[in-house]
Amino acid sequence: MREIAVFSGSAHPELAAEVCAHLGVPLSPSRVDRFANDCLEVQLQANCRERDVFLIQPLVAPVQEHLVELLLMCDAARGASASRITVVMPHYSYARSDKKDAPRISIGGRLVADLLVASGAGRVLAMTLHSPQVHGFFSVPVDHLHALRELADHFSGYDLSRTTVVSPDLGNAKEAAAFARLLGVQVAAGAKQRFADDRVKISSVIGEVAGRDVIVLDDEIAKGSTVLELLDRLRELGARTIRIACTHGLFAAGALQRLTAEPDVLEIVCTNTVPVPDGDRGDKLRVLSIAPALAEAVRRIHNGESVSALFESP
C-alpha cells in the first residue's frame, strides 16, 4: 500500500491513528494555522502527488471549524495533484438537515455535500447517516457503513431470550429491525412527534416491551431528550431492564450524565465515530471501536474491492 496517504483533521486524530494502525500505514502529518484575521490555513505535510489520499474528519463540535478545515484539506490535496481524494467522515452532522420542513430554510445536508465535492472530494466514506436519502445528496460515490455488527457483537454476550430492540421513532425502525435480526430478537418502535430540537413527545410504543429486556437503539444521541422521553414510556409499559445503544455518542449539554443518572439504565453503548472526553465517561458507558471497519473499507476502496461485501451474510 505504498501509494496511499492518510491525513487527519483536528476533530478526531485518535480514531485516524487507530485506523492507520489497522491498515499498517503511517498517519501522514498535517498542520492547521489560524491567521490574525481568524482565517484557517491547512498544509498537508506529506507527498500527495498521484497518491490515493484519505482525509479522516468527523463533523463534530465546533462543526463549522472542522468543516472548513476539511474543505481546505480537500483543496490542498487537489492542488498537490492527488490521484483521488476520499473523505472519511465517520459522523456527518449536517445529515440531520435533510428536508425542508419549514418555510425559507436551507437543506444543509445537500449544501455541505456540494461544498465537499466542489473542494475536491472524489469519494465519501460515511457511517450511519441520519437518513438513507442523504446518500443521494452527494454527486460522487458514497460508501455508507453501519456499526450494527459491532453493536451486535457486544450484546450477543447477554441472555437475549427475553430481549426487544426498541427504536425511539418510526424513522429509525428499519435500522432497529436489522439490528434485531442480527441478535435474533423482537423489535418495537416509538410513535414520536418532535416540537423543537430538544422537545419531543412519544405517545406510545408499538410492539411488546412489558416484562422484557429492552435495548434502545438510535443512530445518534445529542441532548438525549428523545431517549429520556422513551424511558418514561418504557417504565409505564413495564420493561424489565433497559440498555441504550447508538452509533454516534455526541452527548451534548450533559446528556451522558442525565442518562447515567437514570437508575434503571444498566448500560450505555456507543462507538468512537466521535470523541467522548474521558472526563464525561461514567461507569455505565461502553465505547466500541469502529476503526477496524473503517480500515477495512479504506483498504477495499484503495484496492478496488467491494465495500458492500462487508455487510453480506457469511
Short mmCIF file of C-alpha atoms in Angstrom, two decimals:
data_model
loop_
_atom_site.label_atom_id
_atom_site.label_comp_id
_atom_site.label_asym_id
_atom_site.label_seq_id
_atom_site.Cartn_x
_atom_site.Cartn_y
_atom_site.Cartn_z
CA MET A 1 0.00 0.00 0.00
CA ARG A 2 2.83 2.42 -0.90
CA GLU A 3 0.56 4.79 -2.83
CA ILE A 4 -1.86 5.52 -0.02
CA ALA A 5 -1.68 8.67 2.11
CA VAL A 6 -3.92 9.12 5.16
CA PHE A 7 -4.33 12.51 6.84
CA SER A 8 -6.36 13.53 9.87
CA GLY A 9 -8.04 16.78 10.69
CA SER A 10 -8.14 18.05 14.26
CA ALA A 11 -11.61 16.65 15.02
CA HIS A 12 -10.62 13.07 15.99
CA PRO A 13 -6.92 12.29 15.45
CA GLU A 14 -7.09 9.31 17.83
CA LEU A 15 -9.52 7.50 15.52
CA ALA A 16 -7.35 8.29 12.49
CA ALA A 17 -4.27 6.89 14.25
CA GLU A 18 -6.18 3.70 15.11
CA VAL A 19 -7.37 3.30 11.51
CA CYS A 20 -3.80 3.68 10.27
CA ALA A 21 -2.59 1.13 12.81
CA HIS A 22 -5.06 -1.42 11.39
CA LEU A 23 -4.02 -0.53 7.83
CA GLY A 24 -0.33 -0.79 8.64
CA VAL A 25 0.43 2.64 7.15
CA PRO A 26 1.68 5.80 8.87
CA LEU A 27 -0.65 8.69 9.64
CA SER A 28 0.73 11.49 7.48
CA PRO A 29 1.28 14.80 9.27
CA SER A 30 -0.73 17.96 8.63
CA ARG A 31 -0.65 21.48 10.02
CA VAL A 32 -3.53 23.83 10.82
CA ASP A 33 -2.78 27.51 11.49
CA ARG A 34 -5.00 30.48 12.20
CA PHE A 35 -4.18 33.88 10.77
CA ALA A 36 -4.65 37.14 12.67
CA ASN A 37 -7.92 37.72 10.78
CA ASP A 38 -9.25 34.35 12.10
CA CYS A 39 -8.92 32.54 8.76
CA LEU A 40 -7.63 28.96 8.76
CA GLU A 41 -4.74 27.61 6.71
CA VAL A 42 -4.11 23.87 6.23
CA GLN A 43 -0.93 22.26 4.99
CA LEU A 44 -0.64 18.53 4.21
CA GLN A 45 2.94 17.74 5.18
CA ALA A 46 3.46 14.60 3.09
CA ASN A 47 3.63 13.86 -0.62
CA CYS A 48 0.20 13.56 -2.29
CA ARG A 49 1.20 13.52 -5.96
CA GLU A 50 -0.56 10.66 -7.78
CA ARG A 51 -1.45 9.07 -4.43
CA ASP A 52 -4.74 7.73 -3.12
CA VAL A 53 -5.45 10.29 -0.40
CA PHE A 54 -7.83 9.65 2.51
CA LEU A 55 -8.87 12.54 4.77
CA ILE A 56 -10.36 11.46 8.11
CA GLN A 57 -12.55 14.08 9.77
CA PRO A 58 -15.91 13.62 11.56
CA LEU A 59 -18.01 16.79 11.71
CA VAL A 60 -18.21 17.34 15.47
CA ALA A 61 -18.26 20.47 17.62
CA PRO A 62 -17.14 23.02 16.69
CA VAL A 63 -18.75 21.73 13.49
CA GLN A 64 -18.18 24.81 11.33
CA GLU A 65 -14.46 24.95 12.23
CA HIS A 66 -13.98 21.28 11.40
CA LEU A 67 -15.99 21.60 8.19
CA VAL A 68 -13.88 24.48 6.86
CA GLU A 69 -10.75 22.60 7.90
CA LEU A 70 -11.93 19.57 5.91
CA LEU A 71 -12.72 21.71 2.85
CA LEU A 72 -9.23 23.23 3.00
CA MET A 73 -7.68 19.75 3.31
CA CYS A 74 -9.56 18.62 0.19
CA ASP A 75 -8.42 21.69 -1.71
CA ALA A 76 -4.83 21.22 -0.55
CA ALA A 77 -4.81 17.58 -1.70
CA ARG A 78 -6.30 18.53 -5.06
CA GLY A 79 -3.70 21.27 -5.50
CA ALA A 80 -0.97 18.74 -4.63
CA SER A 81 -2.04 16.51 -7.57
CA ALA A 82 -3.59 13.67 -5.56
CA SER A 83 -4.87 10.94 -7.88
CA ARG A 84 -8.05 10.54 -5.82
CA ILE A 85 -9.38 12.19 -2.66
CA THR A 86 -11.66 10.22 -0.35
CA VAL A 87 -13.28 11.99 2.59
CA VAL A 88 -13.67 9.58 5.51
CA MET A 89 -16.45 11.20 7.53
CA PRO A 90 -17.50 8.88 10.39
CA HIS A 91 -20.10 11.43 11.52
CA TYR A 92 -21.91 13.77 9.11
CA SER A 93 -23.71 16.15 11.45
CA TYR A 94 -25.43 18.07 8.64
CA ALA A 95 -27.22 14.87 7.61
CA ARG A 96 -29.99 15.88 10.02
CA SER A 97 -30.78 18.79 7.71
CA ASP A 98 -32.25 16.54 5.04
CA LYS A 99 -35.63 18.11 4.23
CA LYS A 100 -37.44 21.41 4.05
CA ASP A 101 -39.93 21.10 6.91
CA ALA A 102 -40.41 24.85 7.45
CA PRO A 103 -40.59 27.85 5.11
CA ARG A 104 -37.38 29.57 3.95
CA ILE A 105 -34.84 27.17 5.43
CA SER A 106 -31.86 25.58 3.72
CA ILE A 107 -31.27 21.87 3.25
CA GLY A 108 -27.85 21.89 4.87
CA GLY A 109 -27.11 18.23 4.20
CA ARG A 110 -27.18 18.80 0.43
CA LEU A 111 -25.36 22.13 0.58
CA VAL A 112 -22.43 20.76 2.58
CA ALA A 113 -22.27 17.74 0.26
CA ASP A 114 -21.93 20.13 -2.69
CA LEU A 115 -19.19 22.06 -0.87
CA LEU A 116 -17.19 18.89 -0.25
CA VAL A 117 -17.39 17.88 -3.90
CA ALA A 118 -16.54 21.41 -5.06
CA SER A 119 -13.45 21.39 -2.82
CA GLY A 120 -12.12 18.25 -4.48
CA ALA A 121 -13.63 15.21 -2.78
CA GLY A 122 -13.98 12.38 -5.29
CA ARG A 123 -15.46 9.83 -2.91
CA VAL A 124 -17.02 9.79 0.55
CA LEU A 125 -16.87 7.09 3.22
CA ALA A 126 -19.54 7.69 5.85
CA MET A 127 -21.04 5.75 8.75
CA THR A 128 -24.70 5.60 9.82
CA LEU A 129 -26.09 8.66 8.09
CA HIS A 130 -29.14 10.11 9.85
CA SER A 131 -31.38 9.06 6.95
CA PRO A 132 -30.67 6.94 3.86
CA GLN A 133 -31.66 9.65 1.38
CA VAL A 134 -28.65 11.78 2.46
CA HIS A 135 -26.57 9.31 0.43
CA GLY A 136 -28.15 10.83 -2.67
CA PHE A 137 -27.11 14.40 -1.79
CA PHE A 138 -23.57 13.63 -2.99
CA SER A 139 -22.73 13.74 -6.69
CA VAL A 140 -19.72 11.43 -6.10
CA PRO A 141 -19.71 7.78 -4.96
CA VAL A 142 -20.58 7.24 -1.29
CA ASP A 143 -19.75 4.12 0.71
CA HIS A 144 -22.20 4.04 3.60
CA LEU A 145 -21.12 1.85 6.52
CA HIS A 146 -23.02 1.00 9.70
CA ALA A 147 -21.97 -0.17 13.15
CA LEU A 148 -24.75 -2.71 13.72
CA ARG A 149 -22.38 -5.68 13.70
CA GLU A 150 -20.06 -4.08 16.25
CA LEU A 151 -23.04 -3.32 18.49
CA ALA A 152 -24.49 -6.80 17.96
CA ASP A 153 -21.18 -8.44 18.86
CA HIS A 154 -21.24 -6.57 22.15
CA PHE A 155 -24.81 -7.52 23.09
CA SER A 156 -24.53 -11.12 21.91
CA GLY A 157 -22.80 -11.96 25.18
CA TYR A 158 -26.02 -11.32 27.14
CA ASP A 159 -29.01 -13.57 27.68
CA LEU A 160 -31.28 -12.42 24.83
CA SER A 161 -34.17 -14.83 25.41
CA ARG A 162 -36.47 -12.01 26.59
CA THR A 163 -34.99 -9.10 24.65
CA THR A 164 -36.68 -6.49 22.47
CA VAL A 165 -34.86 -3.86 20.42
CA VAL A 166 -36.76 -0.57 20.58
CA SER A 167 -36.37 2.29 18.10
CA PRO A 168 -37.30 5.71 19.54
CA ASP A 169 -39.21 6.56 16.36
CA LEU A 170 -40.55 5.01 13.17
CA GLY A 171 -37.83 6.68 11.08
CA ASN A 172 -35.19 4.51 12.73
CA ALA A 173 -37.37 1.37 12.78
CA LYS A 174 -35.74 -0.21 9.71
CA GLU A 175 -32.28 0.00 11.29
CA ALA A 176 -33.68 -1.34 14.58
CA ALA A 177 -35.28 -4.24 12.73
CA ALA A 178 -31.96 -5.09 11.05
CA PHE A 179 -30.24 -4.97 14.44
CA ALA A 180 -32.92 -7.20 15.95
CA ARG A 181 -32.40 -9.74 13.14
CA LEU A 182 -28.68 -9.84 13.89
CA LEU A 183 -29.47 -10.63 17.53
CA GLY A 184 -32.45 -12.89 16.77
CA VAL A 185 -34.83 -10.89 18.98
CA GLN A 186 -38.07 -8.91 18.72
CA VAL A 187 -38.36 -5.30 17.62
CA ALA A 188 -40.58 -2.38 18.67
CA ALA A 189 -40.77 1.34 17.85
CA GLY A 190 -41.97 4.53 19.48
CA ALA A 191 -44.52 6.88 17.93
CA LYS A 192 -42.66 10.19 18.20
CA GLN A 193 -43.65 13.75 17.47
CA ARG A 194 -40.97 16.48 17.55
CA PHE A 195 -41.91 20.02 18.59
CA ALA A 196 -38.40 21.53 18.81
CA ASP A 197 -34.76 20.43 18.68
CA ASP A 198 -34.90 19.35 22.34
CA ARG A 199 -38.65 18.79 22.88
CA VAL A 200 -40.33 15.60 21.74
CA LYS A 201 -43.39 13.56 22.65
CA ILE A 202 -43.60 9.76 22.38
CA SER A 203 -47.26 8.85 22.73
CA SER A 204 -46.91 5.06 22.55
CA VAL A 205 -44.61 2.15 21.79
CA ILE A 206 -45.62 -0.25 19.03
CA GLY A 207 -44.50 -3.74 19.99
CA GLU A 208 -44.06 -5.91 23.07
CA VAL A 209 -41.89 -4.50 25.87
CA ALA A 210 -43.74 -5.50 29.08
CA GLY A 211 -41.54 -7.73 31.21
CA ARG A 212 -38.79 -7.73 28.60
CA ASP A 213 -35.13 -6.69 28.47
CA VAL A 214 -35.04 -3.63 26.24
CA ILE A 215 -32.17 -2.36 24.07
CA VAL A 216 -32.95 1.18 22.90
CA LEU A 217 -31.22 1.73 19.53
CA ASP A 218 -30.73 5.14 17.94
CA ASP A 219 -28.33 6.46 15.30
CA GLU A 220 -27.07 9.30 17.50
CA ILE A 221 -27.65 10.76 20.93
CA ALA A 222 -27.12 14.51 21.22
CA LYS A 223 -29.09 16.11 24.06
CA GLY A 224 -30.79 12.81 24.88
CA SER A 225 -34.30 14.29 25.03
CA THR A 226 -35.78 11.57 22.79
CA VAL A 227 -34.24 8.72 24.78
CA LEU A 228 -35.33 10.24 28.11
CA GLU A 229 -38.89 10.58 26.80
CA LEU A 230 -38.81 6.96 25.61
CA LEU A 231 -37.58 5.78 29.03
CA ASP A 232 -40.76 7.19 30.60
CA ARG A 233 -42.93 5.19 28.20
CA LEU A 234 -40.90 2.01 28.76
CA ARG A 235 -41.32 2.33 32.53
CA GLU A 236 -45.06 2.81 32.15
CA LEU A 237 -45.22 -0.31 29.98
CA GLY A 238 -43.27 -2.42 32.48
CA ALA A 239 -39.94 -3.06 30.77
CA ARG A 240 -37.76 -5.35 32.91
CA THR A 241 -34.30 -3.90 32.11
CA ILE A 242 -33.11 -1.09 29.84
CA ARG A 243 -29.87 -0.67 27.90
CA ILE A 244 -29.10 2.09 25.39
CA ALA A 245 -27.08 1.78 22.18
CA CYS A 246 -26.15 4.25 19.47
CA THR A 247 -23.53 4.76 16.79
CA HIS A 248 -22.74 8.43 17.41
CA GLY A 249 -22.44 9.29 21.11
CA LEU A 250 -22.38 13.10 20.91
CA PHE A 251 -23.75 13.53 24.46
CA ALA A 252 -24.15 17.31 24.25
CA ALA A 253 -25.21 19.57 27.12
CA GLY A 254 -24.74 16.97 29.85
CA ALA A 255 -26.78 14.23 28.13
CA LEU A 256 -24.47 11.44 29.27
CA GLN A 257 -24.74 12.49 32.90
CA ARG A 258 -28.54 12.65 32.66
CA LEU A 259 -28.78 9.19 31.09
CA THR A 260 -26.27 7.68 33.51
CA ALA A 261 -28.28 9.09 36.43
CA GLU A 262 -31.36 7.08 35.37
CA PRO A 263 -31.32 4.16 37.87
CA ASP A 264 -32.94 1.61 35.53
CA VAL A 265 -30.47 2.25 32.68
CA LEU A 266 -27.94 -0.55 33.07
CA GLU A 267 -25.60 0.34 30.21
CA ILE A 268 -24.96 2.96 27.52
CA VAL A 269 -23.08 1.70 24.44
CA CYS A 270 -21.72 3.84 21.61
CA THR A 271 -18.88 3.73 19.09
CA ASN A 272 -15.89 6.02 18.67
CA THR A 273 -17.08 7.73 15.48
CA VAL A 274 -16.89 10.91 17.57
CA PRO A 275 -14.59 11.61 20.53
CA VAL A 276 -16.04 11.10 24.00
CA PRO A 277 -13.95 13.09 26.51
CA ASP A 278 -12.58 10.97 29.36
CA GLY A 279 -14.00 13.36 31.92
CA ASP A 280 -17.55 12.78 30.68
CA ARG A 281 -17.48 8.99 30.92
CA GLY A 282 -19.46 7.28 33.65
CA ASP A 283 -19.25 3.69 34.80
CA LYS A 284 -22.20 2.75 32.58
CA LEU A 285 -20.63 3.86 29.29
CA ARG A 286 -19.02 1.38 26.88
CA VAL A 287 -17.26 2.74 23.78
CA LEU A 288 -16.72 0.29 20.90
CA SER A 289 -14.14 0.91 18.18
CA ILE A 290 -15.19 1.17 14.55
CA ALA A 291 -11.58 1.67 13.42
CA PRO A 292 -11.26 -1.93 12.12
CA ALA A 293 -14.36 -1.50 9.94
CA LEU A 294 -13.18 1.88 8.61
CA ALA A 295 -9.69 0.50 7.95
CA GLU A 296 -11.08 -2.48 6.02
CA ALA A 297 -13.32 -0.17 3.98
CA VAL A 298 -10.34 2.09 3.20
CA ARG A 299 -8.30 -0.94 2.16
CA ARG A 300 -11.08 -2.18 -0.13
CA ILE A 301 -11.59 1.25 -1.70
CA HIS A 302 -7.85 1.54 -2.33
CA ASN A 303 -7.68 -1.94 -3.88
CA GLY A 304 -10.87 -1.57 -5.92
CA GLU A 305 -12.74 -4.25 -3.98
CA SER A 306 -16.39 -4.38 -2.91
CA VAL A 307 -17.24 -2.45 0.25
CA SER A 308 -20.84 -3.68 0.36
CA ALA A 309 -19.49 -7.21 0.75
CA LEU A 310 -18.56 -6.23 4.31
CA PHE A 311 -22.25 -6.45 5.23
CA GLU A 312 -23.18 -9.60 3.36
CA SER A 313 -24.15 -12.61 5.48
CA PRO A 314 -21.44 -15.26 5.76
#
